[in-house]
Coordinates of C-alpha atoms and ligand atoms in Angstrom, one line a residue:
M1 CA 90.2 109.5 112.2
C2 CA 91.4 111.2 115.2
G3 CA 94.6 113.5 115.0
I4 CA 97.9 113.4 116.6
V5 CA 100.1 116.6 117.3
G6 CA 103.2 115.7 119.4
Y7 CA 106.5 118.0 119.8
I8 CA 110.1 118.3 120.8
G9 CA 112.2 121.7 120.9
E10 CA 113.6 125.0 122.4
A11 CA 109.8 126.7 123.0
Q12 CA 105.8 125.9 125.7
A13 CA 105.0 122.8 123.3
A14 CA 101.4 123.3 125.3
P15 CA 100.0 126.3 122.9
I16 CA 102.2 124.5 120.0
L17 CA 100.4 121.3 120.7
L18 CA 97.4 123.1 120.8
D19 CA 97.7 124.9 117.6
G20 CA 98.7 121.9 115.0
L21 CA 95.2 119.8 116.4
S22 CA 93.5 123.0 116.0
K23 CA 94.6 122.3 111.9
L24 CA 93.3 118.8 112.1
E25 CA 89.8 119.7 113.4
Y26 CA 88.5 119.4 110.0
R27 CA 88.8 115.6 110.8
G28 CA 85.3 116.1 113.2
Y29 CA 86.0 115.6 117.0
D30 CA 84.4 114.6 120.7
S31 CA 87.2 114.7 123.0
A32 CA 91.2 116.6 123.1
G33 CA 93.6 115.9 125.0
I34 CA 97.8 117.0 125.7
A35 CA 100.5 115.8 127.7
V36 CA 103.2 117.8 128.7
Y37 CA 106.1 116.4 131.6
D38 CA 106.3 119.0 133.1
G39 CA 110.1 118.3 134.9
E40 CA 108.8 115.9 136.6
E41 CA 105.9 113.9 136.0
I42 CA 103.7 113.8 132.8
R43 CA 100.5 116.2 133.2
V44 CA 97.9 115.3 131.4
Q45 CA 94.3 117.2 130.9
K46 CA 91.3 116.0 128.8
A47 CA 87.8 118.0 128.0
T48 CA 85.0 117.0 125.9
G49 CA 84.0 118.2 122.8
R50 CA 85.0 121.1 120.9
L51 CA 88.8 122.0 121.3
K52 CA 87.8 125.5 122.3
A53 CA 87.5 123.6 125.8
L54 CA 90.9 122.3 126.1
S55 CA 92.1 125.4 125.5
E56 CA 90.0 127.3 127.6
L57 CA 90.4 124.6 130.3
T58 CA 94.7 125.1 130.0
H59 CA 94.3 128.9 129.3
D60 CA 95.6 128.0 125.7
G61 CA 98.6 125.7 127.2
A62 CA 99.6 128.7 129.9
T63 CA 99.0 126.3 132.7
M64 CA 101.1 122.7 131.4
P65 CA 104.5 124.3 130.9
G66 CA 107.5 121.8 129.9
V67 CA 109.0 121.6 125.9
S68 CA 107.8 118.0 125.4
G69 CA 104.0 116.7 124.2
I70 CA 101.7 114.9 122.4
G71 CA 98.2 115.9 122.4
H72 CA 95.1 114.4 120.2
T73 CA 91.2 115.0 119.1
R74 CA 89.6 112.0 118.7
W75 CA 87.4 110.9 116.6
A76 CA 85.7 108.3 119.2
T77 CA 85.3 104.6 117.5
H78 CA 85.8 102.1 120.7
G79 CA 84.8 104.1 124.2
A80 CA 81.9 106.9 123.8
P81 CA 82.8 110.4 123.8
S82 CA 84.2 110.6 127.1
N83 CA 87.1 112.6 129.3
V84 CA 88.1 109.4 130.2
N85 CA 88.1 108.2 127.4
A86 CA 89.8 111.0 125.1
H87 CA 93.5 110.1 124.7
P88 CA 96.3 110.1 125.8
H89 CA 96.1 107.5 128.3
Y90 CA 98.8 106.9 130.7
N91 CA 100.4 103.1 131.6
Q92 CA 99.9 101.9 136.0
D93 CA 101.9 104.8 137.1
K94 CA 102.0 106.9 134.5
T95 CA 105.3 107.2 133.4
I96 CA 104.0 106.7 130.1
A97 CA 101.6 108.5 128.2
V98 CA 100.2 107.5 124.1
V99 CA 98.2 109.3 121.7
H100 CA 96.7 107.0 118.9
N101 CA 94.5 106.9 115.5
G102 CA 93.4 103.2 114.9
I103 CA 92.3 100.5 115.8
I104 CA 94.0 97.9 117.7
E105 CA 92.1 94.6 116.7
N106 CA 92.7 92.3 118.7
Y107 CA 92.8 95.0 122.1
M108 CA 90.3 92.9 123.3
K109 CA 92.4 89.5 123.9
L110 CA 95.5 91.8 125.5
R111 CA 93.6 93.9 128.3
K112 CA 93.0 89.8 128.9
Y113 CA 95.9 89.2 128.9
L114 CA 97.4 92.7 130.4
E115 CA 94.5 92.3 133.4
G116 CA 95.5 89.1 134.3
K117 CA 99.0 90.4 134.7
G118 CA 97.6 92.9 137.1
C119 CA 96.6 96.3 134.8
Q120 CA 94.0 98.1 135.8
F121 CA 92.3 100.0 133.3
V122 CA 90.6 103.2 133.2
S123 CA 89.1 103.8 130.0
E124 CA 87.5 101.3 127.1
T125 CA 89.6 102.2 124.7
D126 CA 91.7 99.8 122.1
T127 CA 94.3 102.8 122.8
E128 CA 94.9 102.0 126.5
V129 CA 96.5 98.4 125.8
V130 CA 99.1 100.5 124.5
A131 CA 100.3 102.3 127.0
H132 CA 99.9 98.8 129.1
L133 CA 101.3 96.5 126.7
L134 CA 104.6 99.4 127.0
A135 CA 104.9 99.7 130.2
R136 CA 105.1 95.9 130.5
Y137 CA 108.0 95.7 127.9
Y138 CA 109.8 98.6 129.3
K139 CA 113.3 97.9 130.9
G140 CA 115.1 100.8 130.3
D141 CA 114.9 101.4 127.0
P142 CA 111.9 102.9 124.4
L143 CA 112.7 101.9 121.5
E144 CA 113.0 98.1 122.5
A145 CA 110.0 98.2 124.4
V146 CA 108.3 100.7 121.0
T147 CA 108.9 97.2 118.7
K148 CA 108.4 94.4 121.1
A149 CA 104.4 96.1 121.4
M150 CA 104.6 96.8 117.6
H151 CA 104.4 92.5 117.2
R152 CA 102.2 92.0 119.6
M153 CA 99.5 94.4 118.4
E154 CA 97.6 93.7 115.4
G155 CA 95.1 96.3 113.4
S156 CA 96.0 100.0 112.5
Y157 CA 98.0 102.1 114.5
A158 CA 99.4 105.5 114.4
L159 CA 101.1 106.8 117.9
G160 CA 103.0 109.2 119.5
I161 CA 105.0 108.2 122.8
I162 CA 106.0 110.1 125.8
F163 CA 107.9 108.1 128.3
K164 CA 108.4 110.4 131.7
D165 CA 112.4 109.0 133.0
H166 CA 112.9 109.4 129.2
A167 CA 111.5 113.3 128.4
D168 CA 114.4 114.0 125.6
K169 CA 112.1 112.2 123.4
V170 CA 109.0 111.9 121.6
Y171 CA 108.6 108.9 120.3
A172 CA 106.3 108.3 116.6
V173 CA 104.5 105.2 115.0
R174 CA 102.5 104.3 112.5
K175 CA 101.5 101.3 111.1
D176 CA 98.4 101.4 107.9
S177 CA 97.2 104.7 109.6
P178 CA 99.0 108.2 108.5
M179 CA 101.5 109.5 110.4
I180 CA 104.3 112.1 109.7
V181 CA 107.6 114.1 111.0
G182 CA 108.3 117.9 110.4
H183 CA 111.4 119.0 110.6
G184 CA 111.2 122.8 112.3
K185 CA 113.6 124.8 112.6
D186 CA 113.4 125.3 116.9
G187 CA 112.5 121.8 117.5
N188 CA 111.2 118.9 116.2
L189 CA 107.0 117.6 115.4
I190 CA 104.9 114.8 115.0
A191 CA 101.2 115.2 113.4
S192 CA 99.0 112.5 111.8
D193 CA 98.7 115.1 109.0
V194 CA 100.4 117.6 107.3
P195 CA 98.8 121.4 108.0
A196 CA 99.6 120.4 111.1
V197 CA 103.2 121.8 111.5
L198 CA 103.3 123.4 108.2
K199 CA 103.4 127.2 110.9
Y200 CA 106.1 125.4 112.6
T201 CA 108.6 124.0 109.1
R202 CA 107.7 122.6 105.9
K203 CA 110.5 120.4 106.0
V204 CA 108.6 116.6 106.5
Y205 CA 109.7 113.5 106.4
F206 CA 106.7 110.9 105.7
I207 CA 106.8 107.1 108.0
Q208 CA 106.1 104.5 106.3
N209 CA 104.5 101.3 107.6
E210 CA 106.3 99.2 110.9
E211 CA 108.4 102.4 111.5
I212 CA 109.7 104.5 114.4
A213 CA 110.8 107.7 114.9
A214 CA 112.5 109.1 117.6
L215 CA 112.8 112.9 117.9
T216 CA 114.5 115.1 119.9
K217 CA 115.0 118.5 119.8
E218 CA 118.3 118.5 118.5
G219 CA 117.2 115.7 115.0
I220 CA 115.4 112.6 114.0
T221 CA 116.1 108.8 114.2
F222 CA 114.0 106.5 112.6
F223 CA 113.6 102.7 113.0
N224 CA 112.1 100.2 111.4
V225 CA 110.1 96.9 113.3
D226 CA 113.2 95.3 114.3
G227 CA 114.3 98.1 116.1
D228 CA 117.2 99.0 113.6
E229 CA 118.5 102.5 112.4
I230 CA 117.0 103.4 109.0
A231 CA 117.7 106.1 106.7
K232 CA 115.1 108.6 105.4
E233 CA 115.0 111.8 102.7
P234 CA 112.4 114.6 104.0
T235 CA 110.0 116.1 101.3
T236 CA 109.8 119.7 100.6
I237 CA 106.1 120.3 101.3
D238 CA 104.4 122.9 99.0
W239 CA 101.1 122.5 99.4
D240 CA 98.9 125.9 100.4
V241 CA 97.0 124.7 104.5
N242 CA 93.8 124.5 102.3
A243 CA 94.9 122.1 100.2
A244 CA 96.9 120.3 103.0
E245 CA 94.1 119.5 105.0
K246 CA 92.9 117.6 102.2
G247 CA 96.0 115.9 101.9
G248 CA 97.3 117.0 99.3
Y249 CA 93.2 115.5 97.2
E250 CA 91.6 118.1 95.6
H251 CA 88.6 117.9 96.8
F252 CA 87.2 116.2 100.4
M253 CA 85.2 113.8 98.3
L254 CA 88.2 112.3 96.1
K255 CA 90.1 111.9 99.9
E256 CA 86.8 110.0 101.5
M257 CA 87.5 108.4 97.8
Y258 CA 90.6 107.4 98.2
E259 CA 89.8 106.0 101.7
Q260 CA 87.2 103.6 101.0
P261 CA 90.1 100.9 101.3
Q262 CA 91.2 101.7 104.2
T263 CA 87.7 102.4 105.9
V264 CA 86.7 98.6 104.6
K265 CA 89.5 97.6 106.3
D266 CA 88.2 99.2 109.7
T267 CA 85.3 98.0 109.1
L268 CA 85.7 94.6 108.7
N269 CA 89.0 92.8 110.1
P270 CA 88.6 93.3 113.9
R271 CA 84.7 91.6 113.4
I272 CA 87.4 88.4 111.4
R273 CA 88.6 86.4 113.5
D274 CA 89.8 83.1 113.2
G275 CA 88.0 82.5 110.5
E276 CA 84.1 83.1 112.1
V277 CA 82.0 86.3 112.1
V278 CA 82.2 88.5 115.8
I279 CA 80.3 91.4 116.4
E280 CA 80.9 91.8 120.2
E281 CA 78.6 94.8 119.4
L282 CA 75.8 93.2 118.4
G283 CA 74.9 90.8 121.6
M284 CA 72.9 88.5 120.0
E285 CA 73.3 84.5 120.7
D286 CA 72.2 82.3 117.8
G287 CA 69.2 81.9 119.4
E288 CA 68.0 85.0 119.5
I289 CA 69.1 85.2 115.9
C290 CA 67.4 82.4 115.4
A291 CA 63.4 84.2 116.8
V292 CA 63.9 87.1 114.4
N293 CA 60.9 86.8 112.2
R294 CA 61.6 89.9 109.7
I295 CA 64.1 92.5 109.2
H296 CA 62.6 96.0 109.1
I297 CA 66.4 98.5 107.5
V298 CA 65.2 102.1 107.7
A299 CA 67.0 104.5 106.3
C300 CA 67.7 107.8 103.5
G301 CA 69.1 108.3 101.4
S302 CA 72.3 106.7 100.6
A303 CA 72.6 104.8 103.4
Y304 CA 68.6 103.7 102.2
H305 CA 70.5 102.8 98.7
A306 CA 72.9 100.2 101.3
G307 CA 69.3 99.4 103.2
V308 CA 68.0 97.7 99.8
T309 CA 71.8 95.6 98.9
A310 CA 70.6 94.5 102.1
K311 CA 68.0 93.0 101.2
Y312 CA 69.2 90.3 99.0
V313 CA 72.4 90.1 100.8
F314 CA 70.6 89.3 104.2
E315 CA 67.5 87.2 102.1
G316 CA 69.7 85.5 100.0
L317 CA 72.2 85.0 103.1
A318 CA 70.3 84.4 106.0
R319 CA 66.8 83.1 104.3
V320 CA 65.1 86.2 106.2
P321 CA 62.4 88.3 104.8
V322 CA 63.4 91.8 104.7
E323 CA 61.8 94.7 104.8
V324 CA 63.8 98.3 103.2
D325 CA 62.2 102.0 103.8
L326 CA 62.8 105.5 103.6
A327 CA 62.3 106.8 107.0
S328 CA 60.0 109.5 106.3
E329 CA 57.5 106.9 104.6
F330 CA 57.7 104.7 107.3
R331 CA 56.8 106.5 110.6
Y332 CA 54.4 107.5 109.1
R333 CA 52.7 104.6 107.5
N334 CA 51.2 102.8 110.4
P335 CA 53.5 99.6 109.6
I336 CA 53.1 96.2 110.9
L337 CA 55.3 95.4 113.3
Q338 CA 55.3 91.7 115.6
Q339 CA 57.1 91.0 118.2
D340 CA 59.9 89.2 117.1
D341 CA 60.6 91.6 113.8
L342 CA 63.7 93.7 114.0
V343 CA 64.6 96.9 113.1
I344 CA 68.1 98.6 111.5
I345 CA 68.4 102.1 111.8
I346 CA 71.1 102.8 109.2
S347 CA 72.8 105.7 109.7
Q348 CA 75.5 107.7 108.8
S349 CA 75.4 110.9 111.3
G350 CA 73.5 109.0 113.4
E351 CA 71.6 112.9 113.7
T352 CA 68.7 111.9 110.7
A353 CA 65.9 113.3 112.0
D354 CA 63.4 110.6 109.9
S355 CA 65.5 108.0 110.9
L356 CA 65.8 108.7 114.1
A357 CA 62.6 110.1 114.5
A358 CA 61.7 105.8 113.0
L359 CA 63.6 104.6 115.0
R360 CA 61.8 106.2 118.2
E361 CA 58.5 104.7 116.7
A362 CA 59.9 100.9 116.3
K363 CA 61.3 101.0 119.8
A364 CA 57.9 102.8 120.9
R365 CA 55.9 99.5 120.1
G366 CA 59.1 97.3 121.8
I367 CA 60.7 96.6 118.7
K368 CA 64.3 95.3 118.9
T369 CA 66.4 98.0 117.1
L370 CA 69.7 97.7 115.9
G371 CA 71.7 101.0 114.8
I372 CA 74.6 101.0 112.3
V373 CA 76.0 104.0 112.0
N374 CA 79.1 105.6 112.5
V375 CA 79.3 108.9 114.4
V376 CA 80.1 107.5 117.7
G377 CA 77.4 108.9 120.3
S378 CA 75.5 110.1 117.7
S379 CA 71.9 110.4 118.9
I380 CA 71.0 107.0 116.8
A381 CA 73.9 105.5 118.0
R382 CA 72.9 106.1 122.2
E383 CA 69.8 105.3 121.3
A384 CA 69.7 101.9 119.3
D385 CA 69.2 98.6 122.1
R386 CA 72.5 97.6 120.0
V387 CA 75.0 100.0 117.8
M388 CA 77.4 98.3 115.6
Y389 CA 79.4 101.2 114.3
T390 CA 80.7 101.7 110.8
W391 CA 84.6 102.8 111.7
A392 CA 84.3 105.1 108.3
G393 CA 86.1 108.1 109.7
P394 CA 84.5 111.6 109.7
E395 CA 83.2 112.2 106.5
I396 CA 83.6 115.9 105.1
A397 CA 81.5 116.7 101.3
V398 CA 78.1 116.0 102.2
A399 CA 78.0 112.8 98.9
T400 CA 78.8 110.2 101.0
T401 CA 81.2 107.9 99.5
K402 CA 83.5 105.9 101.8
A403 CA 80.4 106.2 104.8
Y404 CA 78.2 104.6 102.4
S405 CA 81.6 101.5 101.6
A406 CA 81.8 101.0 105.5
Q407 CA 77.4 100.5 105.3
L408 CA 77.4 98.0 103.1
I409 CA 81.0 96.2 104.8
A410 CA 78.5 96.0 108.0
E411 CA 76.0 94.2 106.4
Y412 CA 77.1 91.9 105.0
L413 CA 79.2 90.3 107.7
L414 CA 75.1 91.0 109.5
A415 CA 74.3 89.0 106.8
I416 CA 76.9 86.2 107.2
K417 CA 76.3 86.0 110.9
F418 CA 73.0 85.8 110.6
A419 CA 73.1 82.8 108.1
Q420 CA 75.3 81.0 109.9
A421 CA 72.8 81.6 113.4
R422 CA 70.0 79.6 111.3
N423 CA 72.4 77.3 109.5
T424 CA 71.4 78.6 106.1
V425 CA 75.3 78.1 105.0
S426 CA 77.9 75.7 105.4
A427 CA 80.9 76.6 106.8
Q428 CA 82.8 75.8 103.5
E429 CA 80.8 79.0 101.8
V430 CA 81.1 81.2 105.2
E431 CA 84.9 80.2 104.4
G432 CA 84.5 82.0 101.3
L433 CA 82.6 84.8 101.6
L434 CA 85.5 85.8 104.2
R435 CA 87.8 85.5 102.0
D436 CA 86.0 88.3 99.0
L437 CA 85.2 90.1 102.0
Q438 CA 89.1 90.5 102.1
K439 CA 89.8 90.8 98.8
L440 CA 87.4 94.4 98.9
P441 CA 89.6 96.5 99.7
E442 CA 92.8 95.7 97.7
Q443 CA 90.6 95.9 94.8
I444 CA 88.8 98.9 95.7
E445 CA 92.0 100.5 95.6
M446 CA 93.1 99.2 91.8
L447 CA 89.7 100.5 90.8
L448 CA 90.5 104.1 92.4
G449 CA 94.0 103.0 90.0
N450 CA 91.8 103.2 87.2
K451 CA 90.2 107.1 87.7
G452 CA 91.9 108.2 84.8
R453 CA 89.5 106.4 82.5
I454 CA 86.8 107.4 84.0
Q455 CA 88.3 111.2 83.5
H456 CA 87.9 110.6 80.2
F457 CA 84.8 109.8 79.9
A458 CA 83.1 111.7 82.4
N459 CA 84.3 114.7 80.2
R460 CA 82.3 113.5 76.9
Y461 CA 78.8 114.5 79.6
I462 CA 79.6 117.6 81.3
A463 CA 77.1 119.0 79.2
A464 CA 74.2 116.5 80.0
K465 CA 70.4 117.0 80.5
D466 CA 69.4 113.2 81.8
V467 CA 71.2 110.1 82.8
F468 CA 69.6 107.5 83.2
F469 CA 70.8 103.5 85.7
V470 CA 69.8 100.5 85.2
G471 CA 70.0 97.1 86.6
R472 CA 68.4 94.3 88.0
G473 CA 68.7 92.7 91.3
I474 CA 71.8 94.0 93.7
D475 CA 72.9 96.2 90.2
Y476 CA 69.4 98.1 90.7
A477 CA 70.6 99.4 94.5
I478 CA 73.9 100.1 92.7
S479 CA 72.1 102.4 90.4
M480 CA 70.2 103.8 92.9
E481 CA 73.6 105.3 94.5
G482 CA 75.1 106.0 90.9
S483 CA 72.3 107.9 89.9
L484 CA 72.1 109.9 93.6
K485 CA 76.2 110.2 93.2
L486 CA 75.5 111.8 89.7
K487 CA 71.6 114.3 90.8
E488 CA 73.5 115.8 94.0
I489 CA 77.0 116.7 92.8
S490 CA 76.9 118.0 89.5
Y491 CA 72.8 118.9 89.4
I492 CA 72.3 116.4 86.2
H493 CA 69.0 115.0 86.5
S494 CA 69.2 110.8 86.8
E495 CA 66.8 108.7 87.5
A496 CA 67.1 104.9 88.4
Y497 CA 65.4 102.0 87.0
A498 CA 65.3 98.1 87.7
A499 CA 65.9 97.1 83.8
G500 CA 63.0 94.8 83.2
E501 CA 60.8 98.8 84.4
L502 CA 62.3 100.5 81.3
K503 CA 59.5 99.3 79.0
H504 CA 56.8 99.9 81.6
G505 CA 57.0 104.0 80.8
T506 CA 60.6 105.2 80.8
I507 CA 61.4 104.5 77.3
S508 CA 60.5 106.8 76.2
L509 CA 62.1 109.8 77.5
I510 CA 65.5 107.4 75.8
E511 CA 66.4 110.0 73.1
E512 CA 69.6 109.6 70.2
G513 CA 72.2 109.8 72.5
T514 CA 70.8 110.0 75.8
L515 CA 73.6 108.3 78.9
V516 CA 72.4 105.0 80.1
A517 CA 74.9 103.1 83.1
A518 CA 74.1 99.8 83.5
V519 CA 75.1 98.0 85.8
V520 CA 75.4 94.4 84.5
T521 CA 76.8 92.4 87.9
Q522 CA 74.7 89.3 88.8
E523 CA 75.6 87.0 86.2
E524 CA 72.3 85.5 86.5
L525 CA 71.1 88.2 85.3
Y526 CA 73.6 89.0 82.4
K527 CA 71.4 87.8 79.7
K528 CA 68.0 89.7 80.7
T529 CA 69.9 93.0 81.0
I530 CA 71.9 92.6 78.1
S531 CA 68.8 92.8 76.4
N532 CA 67.5 95.1 77.6
I533 CA 70.3 97.3 76.9
V534 CA 70.3 96.1 73.6
E535 CA 66.6 97.7 73.4
L536 CA 68.3 101.2 74.7
R537 CA 70.5 101.3 72.0
S538 CA 67.8 100.6 69.1
R539 CA 66.2 103.6 70.7
G540 CA 69.1 106.0 70.2
A541 CA 71.0 105.6 73.7
F542 CA 74.7 105.9 74.5
V543 CA 75.6 102.7 77.1
L544 CA 78.2 102.8 79.3
A545 CA 78.2 99.0 81.1
V546 CA 80.0 98.6 84.1
T547 CA 79.8 93.9 84.6
N548 CA 82.8 92.0 85.8
T549 CA 85.7 91.5 84.3
G550 CA 85.7 88.0 81.9
N551 CA 81.9 89.6 80.7
R552 CA 83.1 89.4 77.5
E553 CA 79.0 89.6 75.2
I554 CA 78.9 92.6 76.9
E555 CA 81.1 94.6 74.5
K556 CA 78.7 93.3 71.7
A557 CA 75.4 95.1 73.2
A558 CA 77.9 97.9 75.0
D559 CA 79.6 101.4 73.7
Y560 CA 81.8 101.9 76.7
V561 CA 82.3 98.8 79.4
I562 CA 84.2 99.3 82.8
Y563 CA 84.9 96.1 84.0
I564 CA 85.4 95.3 87.6
P565 CA 87.5 92.3 89.7
Q566 CA 85.6 89.4 90.6
T567 CA 83.5 89.3 94.1
N568 CA 81.5 87.3 95.5
W569 CA 77.8 88.3 93.5
Y570 CA 76.5 89.4 97.3
F571 CA 79.2 92.2 97.2
T572 CA 79.2 93.4 93.8
N573 CA 78.2 96.7 94.5
S574 CA 81.0 97.4 97.5
L575 CA 83.5 97.5 94.1
A576 CA 80.7 98.5 90.9
I577 CA 79.8 101.8 93.2
I578 CA 83.6 102.4 92.9
P579 CA 83.9 103.3 89.1
L580 CA 80.2 105.3 89.0
Q581 CA 82.1 108.1 92.1
L582 CA 84.3 108.9 90.1
F583 CA 82.2 109.1 87.1
S584 CA 79.5 111.8 89.2
Y585 CA 82.8 113.1 91.2
Y586 CA 84.3 113.8 87.7
V587 CA 80.7 115.2 85.9
S588 CA 80.7 117.6 88.6
V589 CA 84.2 119.3 88.8
G590 CA 84.2 119.3 84.9
K591 CA 80.8 121.8 85.2
G592 CA 82.9 123.7 88.2
C593 CA 80.0 122.5 91.2
D594 CA 81.3 122.7 94.6
V595 CA 81.3 119.1 94.9
D596 CA 82.4 119.3 98.4
K597 CA 79.3 121.2 99.9
P598 CA 76.8 121.2 96.5
R599 CA 73.7 123.5 96.2
N600 CA 70.7 122.8 99.1
L601 CA 72.1 120.1 100.9
A602 CA 73.6 119.0 104.7
K603 CA 75.9 117.0 105.3
S604 CA 73.6 115.7 108.8
V605 CA 69.9 116.0 107.9
T606 CA 68.7 116.9 111.2
V607 CA 64.8 117.8 110.4
E608 CA 61.8 116.3 108.4
Ligands
LIG1 C1 74.3 111.6 100.1 C2 73.8 110.8 101.3 C3 72.4 110.8 101.7 C4 72.7 110.2 103.5 C5 71.1 110.6 104.1 C6 71.3 110.0 105.5 O1 75.4 111.5 99.2 O2 74.8 111.9 101.2 O3 71.6 111.1 101.0 O4 73.1 109.1 102.4 O5 71.2 112.7 104.2 O6 72.0 110.6 105.5 P1 72.3 109.8 107.1 O7 73.4 108.9 106.9 O8 73.5 110.6 108.8 O9 71.7 109.3 107.6

């Protein structure tokens, strides 16, 4: 999500830190900061906005002398983008400075504990907890403090740490968030991503989960979480800088698809505690949730498709009526909104003009609003009464993948929360739902691992003129997103249809060889959709089916079958969308399209 850089060596650290951070700029950020040990103390400088502001503030690093330091570009998760929330963070007496990527899931609990011990916090971040926790365990040996803190922290973290009393070292720690160490000629570096170090070295060590690196001017030592020294082999990076920014992936879209297991974890795990869904930022008591009469979900594009899925999940689990609107329609149709309604605006960027206007319309009518937003501090996040963040990190590719997946997770959690409050599900059902949710990251990873078969299939369709995506219920919502992905990045005309609607006109477009992707994950509807598949095939369609493992019946009806692992039927979108994303991606690559920046499109649609 954010970017980390650290340096210790012969040269001045600050210019190297700023240069490294500039190489991570593609990740997007809202503030930046560096900490440098100047021979007497650890000095920190921070600035909100682009990195340029920090460079200007420090005269390109010249005002911060010192040969060791750490730096960070922040993509806000906990706490708004601001100077005080920007990293690095100090402990109480400013003898330890920390930069962090990831999410400390139990930070509230740790913060309470540390406050109880007299620590005073200055920021809203989860990261500050790390600095205080390290101070608590520091008894003269930094490694001991780090390993002890690691045993207390839950969640994901890549950390860069400096200790004033051991300024001849920079520490790096990793758990479920990337971190590398670069071995340079005149010094050593840490970074959250390879491009930050490429100017100085191509000899890199990849730190694995729960490992620690201690860097000095001369060398690097690695340890496991118990503090035992471990051996590591360096890798020589031979990518060019462009490829490195994509972490070795050919496109940002592919990289972001592969980030989905982590994105799902980041949006999900901090909100499941002791078998309960906890959405602190929702700020709604059970009574308030019960009083909600109707939910209006308003969004654009893929976010709208996520909203269509949410309708099935909310209505099914929480038995609350849901209307889903395109934001551009909602704002001009004079919607009927009542006092006890809740308007949910879904948006990755938080800046989409129509979604923002819809939010303002709802607020102007005195209706409660909730934003499901990815970009912290964006307009929708700021203006909605409440905001639930999807922690997908910056999304660079125009076609959304990981942010969409995170939106689905946020909706599932909200729906379960509503269902619990409204007493429409039993404790046992909730247990099963949460169990299935927690399996999703691994299942998505498995689906991504099967990309070869989809790539092979996609190569057969790069010359297709029309493709149809069909399904019933939630499968229809998945079809909509599958269809949008294909058309926007491959420029192939595609349409999504409710499978039962085909006979009312659209089936006349089916010709010999027309590709139809049928999504068949809703067990109760298997037979109905299979009948539609048979009708399509008898008119010449070639049918690709995406269905659940075990639905062998489908092999008799469809031409090509992709199986997704078993999950609760409310959550199948999270799995079925993966092969459809991969299919679109490989068709686009096969056609030689500009995958990350499709023609006529922009990442953030800030005009009507
Ligand atoms: C499609 C896509 C768009 C966005 C839409 C809304 O891949 O990314 O359809 O989903 O423009 O954008 P946000 O979510 O930023 O409001």
